[in-house]
Amino acid sequence: MNPARRCSRTACGRPAVNTLTYVYADQTAVLGPLATYAEPHAYDLCEAHSERLSAPRGWDVLRLAADPSTLEPTSDDLLALADAVREAARPVPEQPAPAGLAAESGRVTTRRGHLRAISTD
């Protein structure tokens, strides 16, 4: 449960525990575990509103139960996080300056970030 995500229903401030999405082509409302990220076309619902959910007439409601083994972080998650930190801390190798305009025209160029200043002399 993410404490920053609240129920999408108007005037409900309870924490969201499930995500509701609609599959219009199949006329199905899918209620599943809280999505990893808030999506603009999905609705986060609290426990009370998840239990009272109803779909439009003729539509099916598909309720997906959360897999208990995925609720806790795994060792794979920890290893992926450690690899990401190592990658971010790795020094960037210096690249030789591109020959570019200086070699072609004989003009003196100076780099400033992503911009290049060319002398008019």
Short mmCIF file of the N, C-alpha and C atoms (twelve columns), coordinates in Angstrom:
data_MODEL
# 
_entry.id   MODEL 
# 
loop_
_atom_site.group_PDB 
_atom_site.id 
_atom_site.type_symbol 
_atom_site.label_atom_id 
_atom_site.label_alt_id 
_atom_site.label_comp_id 
_atom_site.label_asym_id 
_atom_site.label_seq_id 
_atom_site.Cartn_x 
_atom_site.Cartn_y 
_atom_site.Cartn_z 
_atom_site.pdbx_PDB_model_num 
ATOM 1   N N  . MET A 1   0.842   -1.177  0.000   1 
ATOM 2   C CA . MET A 1   0.000   0.000   0.000   1 
ATOM 3   C C  . MET A 1   0.889   1.242   0.000   1 
ATOM 4   N N  . ASN A 2   0.619   2.133   -0.899  1 
ATOM 5   C CA . ASN A 2   1.364   3.380   -1.013  1 
ATOM 6   C C  . ASN A 2   0.583   4.464   -0.287  1 
ATOM 7   N N  . PRO A 3   1.116   5.035   0.823   1 
ATOM 8   C CA . PRO A 3   0.355   6.013   1.590   1 
ATOM 9   C C  . PRO A 3   0.089   7.308   0.826   1 
ATOM 10  N N  . ALA A 4   0.864   7.586   -0.215  1 
ATOM 11  C CA . ALA A 4   0.666   8.823   -0.973  1 
ATOM 12  C C  . ALA A 4   -0.497  8.696   -1.944  1 
ATOM 13  N N  . ARG A 5   -0.880  7.496   -2.313  1 
ATOM 14  C CA . ARG A 5   -1.983  7.304   -3.259  1 
ATOM 15  C C  . ARG A 5   -3.271  7.089   -2.502  1 
ATOM 16  N N  . ARG A 6   -4.247  7.889   -2.849  1 
ATOM 17  C CA . ARG A 6   -5.550  7.850   -2.179  1 
ATOM 18  C C  . ARG A 6   -6.609  7.327   -3.141  1 
ATOM 19  N N  . CYS A 7   -7.738  6.974   -2.607  1 
ATOM 20  C CA . CYS A 7   -8.876  6.494   -3.378  1 
ATOM 21  C C  . CYS A 7   -9.307  7.575   -4.368  1 
ATOM 22  N N  . SER A 8   -9.632  7.169   -5.594  1 
ATOM 23  C CA . SER A 8   -10.027 8.109   -6.646  1 
ATOM 24  C C  . SER A 8   -11.460 8.601   -6.504  1 
ATOM 25  N N  . ARG A 9   -12.235 7.959   -5.653  1 
ATOM 26  C CA . ARG A 9   -13.632 8.379   -5.490  1 
ATOM 27  C C  . ARG A 9   -13.694 9.744   -4.823  1 
ATOM 28  N N  . THR A 10  -14.636 10.553  -5.256  1 
ATOM 29  C CA . THR A 10  -14.802 11.911  -4.745  1 
ATOM 30  C C  . THR A 10  -15.046 11.888  -3.236  1 
ATOM 31  N N  . ALA A 11  -14.365 12.763  -2.523  1 
ATOM 32  C CA . ALA A 11  -14.497 12.956  -1.073  1 
ATOM 33  C C  . ALA A 11  -14.047 11.750  -0.248  1 
ATOM 34  N N  . CYS A 12  -13.307 10.829  -0.839  1 
ATOM 35  C CA . CYS A 12  -12.781 9.690   -0.086  1 
ATOM 36  C C  . CYS A 12  -11.288 9.907   0.074   1 
ATOM 37  N N  . GLY A 13  -10.815 9.923   1.299   1 
ATOM 38  C CA . GLY A 13  -9.399  10.162  1.552   1 
ATOM 39  C C  . GLY A 13  -8.670  8.929   2.035   1 
ATOM 40  N N  . ARG A 14  -9.333  7.771   1.968   1 
ATOM 41  C CA . ARG A 14  -8.691  6.540   2.440   1 
ATOM 42  C C  . ARG A 14  -7.591  6.091   1.479   1 
ATOM 43  N N  . PRO A 15  -6.614  5.356   1.984   1 
ATOM 44  C CA . PRO A 15  -5.518  4.885   1.119   1 
ATOM 45  C C  . PRO A 15  -6.018  3.880   0.080   1 
ATOM 46  N N  . ALA A 16  -5.461  3.950   -1.115  1 
ATOM 47  C CA . ALA A 16  -5.832  3.045   -2.200  1 
ATOM 48  C C  . ALA A 16  -5.169  1.688   -2.003  1 
ATOM 49  N N  . VAL A 17  -5.928  0.631   -2.308  1 
ATOM 50  C CA . VAL A 17  -5.390  -0.729  -2.202  1 
ATOM 51  C C  . VAL A 17  -5.554  -1.506  -3.497  1 
ATOM 52  N N  . ASN A 18  -6.429  -1.053  -4.392  1 
ATOM 53  C CA . ASN A 18  -6.683  -1.736  -5.657  1 
ATOM 54  C C  . ASN A 18  -6.720  -0.726  -6.797  1 
ATOM 55  N N  . THR A 19  -6.538  -1.221  -8.015  1 
ATOM 56  C CA . THR A 19  -6.627  -0.380  -9.211  1 
ATOM 57  C C  . THR A 19  -7.703  -0.942  -10.127 1 
ATOM 58  N N  . LEU A 20  -8.561  -0.053  -10.613 1 
ATOM 59  C CA . LEU A 20  -9.651  -0.418  -11.513 1 
ATOM 60  C C  . LEU A 20  -9.341  0.092   -12.906 1 
ATOM 61  N N  . THR A 21  -9.439  -0.785  -13.881 1 
ATOM 62  C CA . THR A 21  -9.286  -0.393  -15.285 1 
ATOM 63  C C  . THR A 21  -10.455 -0.976  -16.066 1 
ATOM 64  N N  . TYR A 22  -10.730 -0.366  -17.204 1 
ATOM 65  C CA . TYR A 22  -11.817 -0.831  -18.058 1 
ATOM 66  C C  . TYR A 22  -11.253 -1.326  -19.380 1 
ATOM 67  N N  . VAL A 23  -11.779 -2.479  -19.840 1 
ATOM 68  C CA . VAL A 23  -11.452 -3.004  -21.165 1 
ATOM 69  C C  . VAL A 23  -12.727 -2.829  -21.981 1 
ATOM 70  N N  . TYR A 24  -12.798 -1.722  -22.702 1 
ATOM 71  C CA . TYR A 24  -14.021 -1.371  -23.414 1 
ATOM 72  C C  . TYR A 24  -14.361 -2.379  -24.506 1 
ATOM 73  N N  . ALA A 25  -13.377 -2.902  -25.184 1 
ATOM 74  C CA . ALA A 25  -13.626 -3.855  -26.270 1 
ATOM 75  C C  . ALA A 25  -14.321 -5.119  -25.764 1 
ATOM 76  N N  . ASP A 26  -14.003 -5.543  -24.543 1 
ATOM 77  C CA . ASP A 26  -14.596 -6.753  -23.967 1 
ATOM 78  C C  . ASP A 26  -15.719 -6.451  -22.994 1 
ATOM 79  N N  . GLN A 27  -16.027 -5.186  -22.788 1 
ATOM 80  C CA . GLN A 27  -17.027 -4.753  -21.803 1 
ATOM 81  C C  . GLN A 27  -16.751 -5.399  -20.443 1 
ATOM 82  N N  . THR A 28  -15.516 -5.174  -19.976 1 
ATOM 83  C CA . THR A 28  -15.075 -5.763  -18.718 1 
ATOM 84  C C  . THR A 28  -14.408 -4.707  -17.852 1 
ATOM 85  N N  . ALA A 29  -14.755 -4.722  -16.564 1 
ATOM 86  C CA . ALA A 29  -14.064 -3.900  -15.575 1 
ATOM 87  C C  . ALA A 29  -13.108 -4.826  -14.830 1 
ATOM 88  N N  . VAL A 30  -11.832 -4.455  -14.765 1 
ATOM 89  C CA . VAL A 30  -10.824 -5.303  -14.130 1 
ATOM 90  C C  . VAL A 30  -10.352 -4.625  -12.850 1 
ATOM 91  N N  . LEU A 31  -10.543 -5.304  -11.723 1 
ATOM 92  C CA . LEU A 31  -10.116 -4.797  -10.425 1 
ATOM 93  C C  . LEU A 31  -8.982  -5.686  -9.935  1 
ATOM 94  N N  . GLY A 32  -7.802  -5.101  -9.801  1 
ATOM 95  C CA . GLY A 32  -6.639  -5.881  -9.397  1 
ATOM 96  C C  . GLY A 32  -5.861  -5.185  -8.314  1 
ATOM 97  N N  . PRO A 33  -4.719  -5.737  -7.940  1 
ATOM 98  C CA . PRO A 33  -3.873  -5.124  -6.917  1 
ATOM 99  C C  . PRO A 33  -3.444  -3.724  -7.357  1 
ATOM 100 N N  . LEU A 34  -3.064  -2.902  -6.414  1 
ATOM 101 C CA . LEU A 34  -2.649  -1.536  -6.689  1 
ATOM 102 C C  . LEU A 34  -1.504  -1.543  -7.694  1 
ATOM 103 N N  . ALA A 35  -1.675  -0.792  -8.776  1 
ATOM 104 C CA . ALA A 35  -0.660  -0.716  -9.818  1 
ATOM 105 C C  . ALA A 35  0.596   -0.041  -9.275  1 
ATOM 106 N N  . THR A 36  1.722   -0.360  -9.877  1 
ATOM 107 C CA . THR A 36  2.990   0.209   -9.445  1 
ATOM 108 C C  . THR A 36  3.007   1.718   -9.592  1 
ATOM 109 N N  . TYR A 37  2.444   2.208   -10.707 1 
ATOM 110 C CA . TYR A 37  2.406   3.647   -10.979 1 
ATOM 111 C C  . TYR A 37  0.964   4.077   -11.203 1 
ATOM 112 N N  . ALA A 38  0.664   5.303   -10.834 1 
ATOM 113 C CA . ALA A 38  -0.670  5.852   -11.088 1 
ATOM 114 C C  . ALA A 38  -0.805  6.118   -12.578 1 
ATOM 115 N N  . GLU A 39  -1.810  5.579   -13.198 1 
ATOM 116 C CA . GLU A 39  -2.062  5.754   -14.625 1 
ATOM 117 C C  . GLU A 39  -3.227  6.714   -14.808 1 
ATOM 118 N N  . PRO A 40  -3.200  7.527   -15.852 1 
ATOM 119 C CA . PRO A 40  -4.282  8.495   -16.048 1 
ATOM 120 C C  . PRO A 40  -5.622  7.851   -16.386 1 
ATOM 121 N N  . HIS A 41  -5.638  6.630   -16.946 1 
ATOM 122 C CA . HIS A 41  -6.892  5.991   -17.340 1 
ATOM 123 C C  . HIS A 41  -7.274  4.846   -16.403 1 
ATOM 124 N N  . ALA A 42  -6.712  4.840   -15.220 1 
ATOM 125 C CA . ALA A 42  -7.031  3.830   -14.213 1 
ATOM 126 C C  . ALA A 42  -7.457  4.543   -12.931 1 
ATOM 127 N N  . TYR A 43  -8.197  3.842   -12.114 1 
ATOM 128 C CA . TYR A 43  -8.725  4.436   -10.884 1 
ATOM 129 C C  . TYR A 43  -8.235  3.635   -9.689  1 
ATOM 130 N N  . ASP A 44  -7.639  4.314   -8.727  1 
ATOM 131 C CA . ASP A 44  -7.195  3.675   -7.498  1 
ATOM 132 C C  . ASP A 44  -8.358  3.710   -6.515  1 
ATOM 133 N N  . LEU A 45  -8.648  2.565   -5.896  1 
ATOM 134 C CA . LEU A 45  -9.781  2.470   -4.983  1 
ATOM 135 C C  . LEU A 45  -9.344  1.953   -3.619  1 
ATOM 136 N N  . CYS A 46  -10.025 2.427   -2.579  1 
ATOM 137 C CA . CYS A 46  -9.789  1.938   -1.221  1 
ATOM 138 C C  . CYS A 46  -10.494 0.589   -1.055  1 
ATOM 139 N N  . GLU A 47  -10.310 -0.037  0.088   1 
ATOM 140 C CA . GLU A 47  -10.910 -1.351  0.348   1 
ATOM 141 C C  . GLU A 47  -12.434 -1.295  0.284   1 
ATOM 142 N N  . ALA A 48  -13.029 -0.279  0.892   1 
ATOM 143 C CA . ALA A 48  -14.497 -0.166  0.924   1 
ATOM 144 C C  . ALA A 48  -15.077 0.000   -0.478  1 
ATOM 145 N N  . HIS A 49  -14.506 0.872   -1.272  1 
ATOM 146 C CA . HIS A 49  -15.031 1.088   -2.618  1 
ATOM 147 C C  . HIS A 49  -14.721 -0.090  -3.544  1 
ATOM 148 N N  . SER A 50  -13.664 -0.830  -3.286  1 
ATOM 149 C CA . SER A 50  -13.350 -2.020  -4.073  1 
ATOM 150 C C  . SER A 50  -14.401 -3.101  -3.847  1 
ATOM 151 N N  . GLU A 51  -14.842 -3.245  -2.603  1 
ATOM 152 C CA . GLU A 51  -15.847 -4.266  -2.277  1 
ATOM 153 C C  . GLU A 51  -17.208 -3.927  -2.866  1 
ATOM 154 N N  . ARG A 52  -17.555 -2.647  -2.944  1 
ATOM 155 C CA . ARG A 52  -18.868 -2.220  -3.428  1 
ATOM 156 C C  . ARG A 52  -18.890 -1.923  -4.921  1 
ATOM 157 N N  . LEU A 53  -17.832 -2.253  -5.635  1 
ATOM 158 C CA . LEU A 53  -17.726 -1.932  -7.049  1 
ATOM 159 C C  . LEU A 53  -18.820 -2.618  -7.857  1 
ATOM 160 N N  . SER A 54  -19.447 -1.865  -8.742  1 
ATOM 161 C CA . SER A 54  -20.380 -2.442  -9.703  1 
ATOM 162 C C  . SER A 54  -20.037 -1.886  -11.077 1 
ATOM 163 N N  . ALA A 55  -20.326 -2.662  -12.106 1 
ATOM 164 C CA . ALA A 55  -20.012 -2.261  -13.479 1 
ATOM 165 C C  . ALA A 55  -21.314 -1.912  -14.198 1 
ATOM 166 N N  . PRO A 56  -21.214 -1.244  -15.328 1 
ATOM 167 C CA . PRO A 56  -22.425 -0.936  -16.103 1 
ATOM 168 C C  . PRO A 56  -23.168 -2.213  -16.502 1 
ATOM 169 N N  . ARG A 57  -24.454 -2.083  -16.750 1 
ATOM 170 C CA . ARG A 57  -25.288 -3.226  -17.125 1 
ATOM 171 C C  . ARG A 57  -24.717 -3.895  -18.380 1 
ATOM 172 N N  . GLY A 58  -24.590 -5.217  -18.321 1 
ATOM 173 C CA . GLY A 58  -24.052 -5.977  -19.440 1 
ATOM 174 C C  . GLY A 58  -22.541 -6.165  -19.381 1 
ATOM 175 N N  . TRP A 59  -21.873 -5.501  -18.465 1 
ATOM 176 C CA . TRP A 59  -20.430 -5.620  -18.326 1 
ATOM 177 C C  . TRP A 59  -20.099 -6.692  -17.293 1 
ATOM 178 N N  . ASP A 60  -18.920 -7.275  -17.418 1 
ATOM 179 C CA . ASP A 60  -18.408 -8.243  -16.445 1 
ATOM 180 C C  . ASP A 60  -17.397 -7.555  -15.549 1 
ATOM 181 N N  . VAL A 61  -17.315 -8.027  -14.298 1 
ATOM 182 C CA . VAL A 61  -16.291 -7.539  -13.368 1 
ATOM 183 C C  . VAL A 61  -15.322 -8.682  -13.127 1 
ATOM 184 N N  . LEU A 62  -14.068 -8.440  -13.421 1 
ATOM 185 C CA . LEU A 62  -13.013 -9.428  -13.212 1 
ATOM 186 C C  . LEU A 62  -12.184 -8.962  -12.032 1 
ATOM 187 N N  . ARG A 63  -12.186 -9.745  -10.950 1 
ATOM 188 C CA . ARG A 63  -11.435 -9.393  -9.740  1 
ATOM 189 C C  . ARG A 63  -10.195 -10.270 -9.667  1 
ATOM 190 N N  . LEU A 64  -9.034  -9.616  -9.721  1 
ATOM 191 C CA . LEU A 64  -7.760  -10.329 -9.658  1 
ATOM 192 C C  . LEU A 64  -7.210  -10.237 -8.240  1 
ATOM 193 N N  . ALA A 65  -6.914  -11.368 -7.643  1 
ATOM 194 C CA . ALA A 65  -6.347  -11.383 -6.295  1 
ATOM 195 C C  . ALA A 65  -4.844  -11.174 -6.380  1 
ATOM 196 N N  . ALA A 66  -4.308  -10.493 -5.394  1 
ATOM 197 C CA . ALA A 66  -2.862  -10.257 -5.338  1 
ATOM 198 C C  . ALA A 66  -2.146  -11.560 -4.999  1 
ATOM 199 N N  . ASP A 67  -1.007  -11.792 -5.643  1 
ATOM 200 C CA . ASP A 67  -0.182  -12.950 -5.341  1 
ATOM 201 C C  . ASP A 67  0.621   -12.625 -4.081  1 
ATOM 202 N N  . PRO A 68  0.412   -13.362 -2.973  1 
ATOM 203 C CA . PRO A 68  1.103   -13.033 -1.720  1 
ATOM 204 C C  . PRO A 68  2.623   -13.044 -1.833  1 
ATOM 205 N N  . SER A 69  3.180   -13.843 -2.756  1 
ATOM 206 C CA . SER A 69  4.643   -13.916 -2.869  1 
ATOM 207 C C  . SER A 69  5.226   -12.649 -3.493  1 
ATOM 208 N N  . THR A 70  4.395   -11.850 -4.178  1 
ATOM 209 C CA . THR A 70  4.908   -10.633 -4.815  1 
ATOM 210 C C  . THR A 70  4.748   -9.400  -3.940  1 
ATOM 211 N N  . LEU A 71  4.151   -9.539  -2.782  1 
ATOM 212 C CA . LEU A 71  3.917   -8.381  -1.925  1 
ATOM 213 C C  . LEU A 71  5.173   -7.910  -1.207  1 
ATOM 214 N N  . GLU A 72  6.085   -8.811  -0.945  1 
ATOM 215 C CA . GLU A 72  7.330   -8.476  -0.252  1 
ATOM 216 C C  . GLU A 72  8.467   -8.347  -1.260  1 
ATOM 217 N N  . PRO A 73  9.413   -7.436  -1.019  1 
ATOM 218 C CA . PRO A 73  10.562  -7.338  -1.932  1 
ATOM 219 C C  . PRO A 73  11.357  -8.638  -1.940  1 
ATOM 220 N N  . THR A 74  11.877  -8.989  -3.093  1 
ATOM 221 C CA . THR A 74  12.663  -10.220 -3.221  1 
ATOM 222 C C  . THR A 74  14.149  -9.877  -3.286  1 
ATOM 223 N N  . SER A 75  14.965  -10.909 -3.255  1 
ATOM 224 C CA . SER A 75  16.410  -10.681 -3.370  1 
ATOM 225 C C  . SER A 75  16.751  -10.136 -4.751  1 
ATOM 226 N N  . ASP A 76  15.949  -10.479 -5.774  1 
ATOM 227 C CA . ASP A 76  16.172  -9.937  -7.118  1 
ATOM 228 C C  . ASP A 76  15.984  -8.426  -7.126  1 
ATOM 229 N N  . ASP A 77  14.996  -7.930  -6.378  1 
ATOM 230 C CA . ASP A 77  14.772  -6.489  -6.294  1 
ATOM 231 C C  . ASP A 77  15.984  -5.797  -5.667  1 
ATOM 232 N N  . LEU A 78  16.513  -6.391  -4.620  1 
ATOM 233 C CA . LEU A 78  17.667  -5.811  -3.939  1 
ATOM 234 C C  . LEU A 78  18.898  -5.807  -4.845  1 
ATOM 235 N N  . LEU A 79  19.109  -6.898  -5.577  1 
ATOM 236 C CA . LEU A 79  20.244  -6.966  -6.494  1 
ATOM 237 C C  . LEU A 79  20.096  -5.957  -7.636  1 
ATOM 238 N N  . ALA A 80  18.894  -5.790  -8.153  1 
ATOM 239 C CA . ALA A 80  18.670  -4.814  -9.225  1 
ATOM 240 C C  . ALA A 80  18.946  -3.403  -8.728  1 
ATOM 241 N N  . LEU A 81  18.539  -3.109  -7.498  1 
ATOM 242 C CA . LEU A 81  18.798  -1.798  -6.923  1 
ATOM 243 C C  . LEU A 81  20.300  -1.572  -6.736  1 
ATOM 244 N N  . ALA A 82  21.009  -2.574  -6.237  1 
ATOM 245 C CA . ALA A 82  22.455  -2.452  -6.043  1 
ATOM 246 C C  . ALA A 82  23.168  -2.254  -7.381  1 
ATOM 247 N N  . ASP A 83  22.738  -2.978  -8.425  1 
ATOM 248 C CA . ASP A 83  23.344  -2.810  -9.756  1 
ATOM 249 C C  . ASP A 83  23.096  -1.410  -10.295 1 
ATOM 250 N N  . ALA A 84  21.908  -0.864  -10.077 1 
ATOM 251 C CA . ALA A 84  21.591  0.487   -10.553 1 
ATOM 252 C C  . ALA A 84  22.457  1.528   -9.847  1 
ATOM 253 N N  . VAL A 85  22.685  1.343   -8.555  1 
ATOM 254 C CA . VAL A 85  23.532  2.281   -7.802  1 
ATOM 255 C C  . VAL A 85  24.964  2.204   -8.290  1 
ATOM 256 N N  . ARG A 86  25.467  0.986   -8.519  1 
ATOM 257 C CA . ARG A 86  26.836  0.833   -9.033  1 
ATOM 258 C C  . ARG A 86  26.984  1.486   -10.403 1 
ATOM 259 N N  . GLU A 87  26.005  1.294   -11.266 1 
ATOM 260 C CA . GLU A 87  26.055  1.872   -12.613 1 
ATOM 261 C C  . GLU A 87  26.059  3.398   -12.552 1 
ATOM 262 N N  . ALA A 88  25.252  3.969   -11.668 1 
ATOM 263 C CA . ALA A 88  25.183  5.424   -11.537 1 
ATOM 264 C C  . ALA A 88  26.484  5.988   -10.969 1 
ATOM 265 N N  . ALA A 89  27.184  5.217   -10.140 1 
ATOM 266 C CA . ALA A 89  28.418  5.701   -9.509  1 
ATOM 267 C C  . ALA A 89  29.648  5.503   -10.398 1 
ATOM 268 N N  . ARG A 90  29.512  4.726   -11.465 1 
ATOM 269 C CA . ARG A 90  30.649  4.454   -12.347 1 
ATOM 270 C C  . ARG A 90  31.058  5.736   -13.071 1 
ATOM 271 N N  . PRO A 91  32.374  6.072   -13.071 1 
ATOM 272 C CA . PRO A 91  32.807  7.297   -13.758 1 
ATOM 273 C C  . PRO A 91  32.594  7.191   -15.265 1 
ATOM 274 N N  . VAL A 92  32.270  8.308   -15.861 1 
ATOM 275 C CA . VAL A 92  32.059  8.363   -17.304 1 
ATOM 276 C C  . VAL A 92  33.412  8.513   -17.990 1 
ATOM 277 N N  . PRO A 93  33.750  7.633   -18.936 1 
ATOM 278 C CA . PRO A 93  35.045  7.750   -19.615 1 
ATOM 279 C C  . PRO A 93  35.064  8.998   -20.492 1 
ATOM 280 N N  . GLU A 94  36.244  9.629   -20.544 1 
ATOM 281 C CA . GLU A 94  36.375  10.839  -21.350 1 
ATOM 282 C C  . GLU A 94  36.356  10.469  -22.825 1 
ATOM 283 N N  . GLN A 95  35.615  11.256  -23.596 1 
ATOM 284 C CA . GLN A 95  35.503  11.034  -25.027 1 
ATOM 285 C C  . GLN A 95  36.348  12.078  -25.748 1 
ATOM 286 N N  . PRO A 96  37.051  11.701  -26.797 1 
ATOM 287 C CA . PRO A 96  37.802  12.708  -27.553 1 
ATOM 288 C C  . PRO A 96  36.831  13.671  -28.229 1 
ATOM 289 N N  . ALA A 97  37.235  14.923  -28.333 1 
ATOM 290 C CA . ALA A 97  36.388  15.932  -28.955 1 
ATOM 291 C C  . ALA A 97  36.197  15.590  -30.427 1 
ATOM 292 N N  . PRO A 98  34.970  15.728  -30.930 1 
ATOM 293 C CA . PRO A 98  34.729  15.412  -32.334 1 
ATOM 294 C C  . PRO A 98  35.430  16.410  -33.242 1 
ATOM 295 N N  . ALA A 99  35.910  15.932  -34.370 1 
ATOM 296 C CA . ALA A 99  36.612  16.802  -35.320 1 
ATOM 297 C C  . ALA A 99  35.664  17.866  -35.851 1 
ATOM 298 N N  . GLY A 100 34.498  17.482  -36.272 1 
ATOM 299 C CA . GLY A 100 33.434  18.388  -36.674 1 
ATOM 300 C C  . GLY A 100 33.861  19.544  -37.543 1 
ATOM 301 N N  . LEU A 101 33.346  20.736  -37.237 1 
ATOM 302 C CA . LEU A 101 33.564  21.931  -38.035 1 
ATOM 303 C C  . LEU A 101 34.996  22.438  -37.978 1 
ATOM 304 N N  . ALA A 102 35.663  22.257  -36.851 1 
ATOM 305 C CA . ALA A 102 37.023  22.767  -36.719 1 
ATOM 306 C C  . ALA A 102 37.945  22.113  -37.744 1 
ATOM 307 N N  . ALA A 103 37.815  20.814  -37.937 1 
ATOM 308 C CA . ALA A 103 38.674  20.117  -38.899 1 
ATOM 309 C C  . ALA A 103 38.273  20.442  -40.327 1 
ATOM 310 N N  . GLU A 104 36.978  20.624  -40.576 1 
ATOM 311 C CA . GLU A 104 36.505  20.875  -41.928 1 
ATOM 312 C C  . GLU A 104 36.824  22.292  -42.400 1 
ATOM 313 N N  . SER A 105 36.631  23.289  -41.524 1 
ATOM 314 C CA . SER A 105 36.746  24.676  -41.953 1 
ATOM 315 C C  . SER A 105 37.988  25.380  -41.444 1 
ATOM 316 N N  . GLY A 106 38.690  24.793  -40.505 1 
ATOM 317 C CA . GLY A 106 39.854  25.431  -39.938 1 
ATOM 318 C C  . GLY A 106 39.498  26.497  -38.911 1 
ATOM 319 N N  . ARG A 107 38.221  26.643  -38.576 1 
ATOM 320 C CA . ARG A 107 37.786  27.628  -37.584 1 
ATOM 321 C C  . ARG A 107 38.009  27.097  -36.177 1 
ATOM 322 N N  . VAL A 108 38.191  28.006  -35.244 1 
ATOM 323 C CA . VAL A 108 38.353  27.639  -33.842 1 
ATOM 324 C C  . VAL A 108 36.964  27.508  -33.238 1 
ATOM 325 N N  . THR A 109 36.705  26.371  -32.605 1 
ATOM 326 C CA . THR A 109 35.403  26.161  -31.970 1 
ATOM 327 C C  . THR A 109 35.586  25.961  -30.482 1 
ATOM 328 N N  . THR A 110 34.597  26.354  -29.731 1 
ATOM 329 C CA . THR A 110 34.598  26.181  -28.284 1 
ATOM 330 C C  . THR A 110 33.272  25.548  -27.887 1 
ATOM 331 N N  . ARG A 111 33.346  24.550  -27.010 1 
ATOM 332 C CA . ARG A 111 32.107  23.902  -26.562 1 
ATOM 333 C C  . ARG A 111 31.680  24.477  -25.227 1 
ATOM 334 N N  . ARG A 112 30.382  24.720  -25.111 1 
ATOM 335 C CA . ARG A 112 29.772  25.152  -23.856 1 
ATOM 336 C C  . ARG A 112 28.541  24.292  -23.635 1 
ATOM 337 N N  . GLY A 113 28.726  23.193  -22.881 1 
ATOM 338 C CA . GLY A 113 27.616  22.274  -22.680 1 
ATOM 339 C C  . GLY A 113 27.287  21.599  -24.007 1 
ATOM 340 N N  . HIS A 114 26.042  21.680  -24.419 1 
ATOM 341 C CA . HIS A 114 25.625  21.071  -25.672 1 
ATOM 342 C C  . HIS A 114 25.740  22.035  -26.858 1 
ATOM 343 N N  . LEU A 115 26.162  23.291  -26.620 1 
ATOM 344 C CA . LEU A 115 26.311  24.298  -27.668 1 
ATOM 345 C C  . LEU A 115 27.759  24.392  -28.122 1 
ATOM 346 N N  . ARG A 116 27.968  24.886  -29.327 1 
ATOM 347 C CA . ARG A 116 29.299  25.043  -29.863 1 
ATOM 348 C C  . ARG A 116 29.430  26.469  -30.400 1 
ATOM 349 N N  . ALA A 117 30.440  27.214  -29.930 1 
ATOM 350 C CA . ALA A 117 30.685  28.570  -30.408 1 
ATOM 351 C C  . ALA A 117 31.747  28.513  -31.494 1 
ATOM 352 N N  . ILE A 118 31.482  29.162  -32.619 1 
ATOM 353 C CA . ILE A 118 32.417  29.173  -33.741 1 
ATOM 354 C C  . ILE A 118 32.906  30.593  -33.932 1 
ATOM 355 N N  . SER A 119 34.236  30.742  -34.003 1 
ATOM 356 C CA . SER A 119 34.796  32.087  -34.194 1 
ATOM 357 C C  . SER A 119 34.565  32.510  -35.641 1 
ATOM 358 N N  . THR A 120 34.374  33.814  -35.846 1 
ATOM 359 C CA . THR A 120 34.120  34.346  -37.190 1 
ATOM 360 C C  . THR A 120 35.365  34.920  -37.821 1 
ATOM 361 N N  . ASP A 121 36.510  34.772  -37.200 1 
ATOM 362 C CA . ASP A 121 37.771  35.334  -37.733 1 
ATOM 363 C C  . ASP A 121 38.180  34.657  -39.001 1 
# 
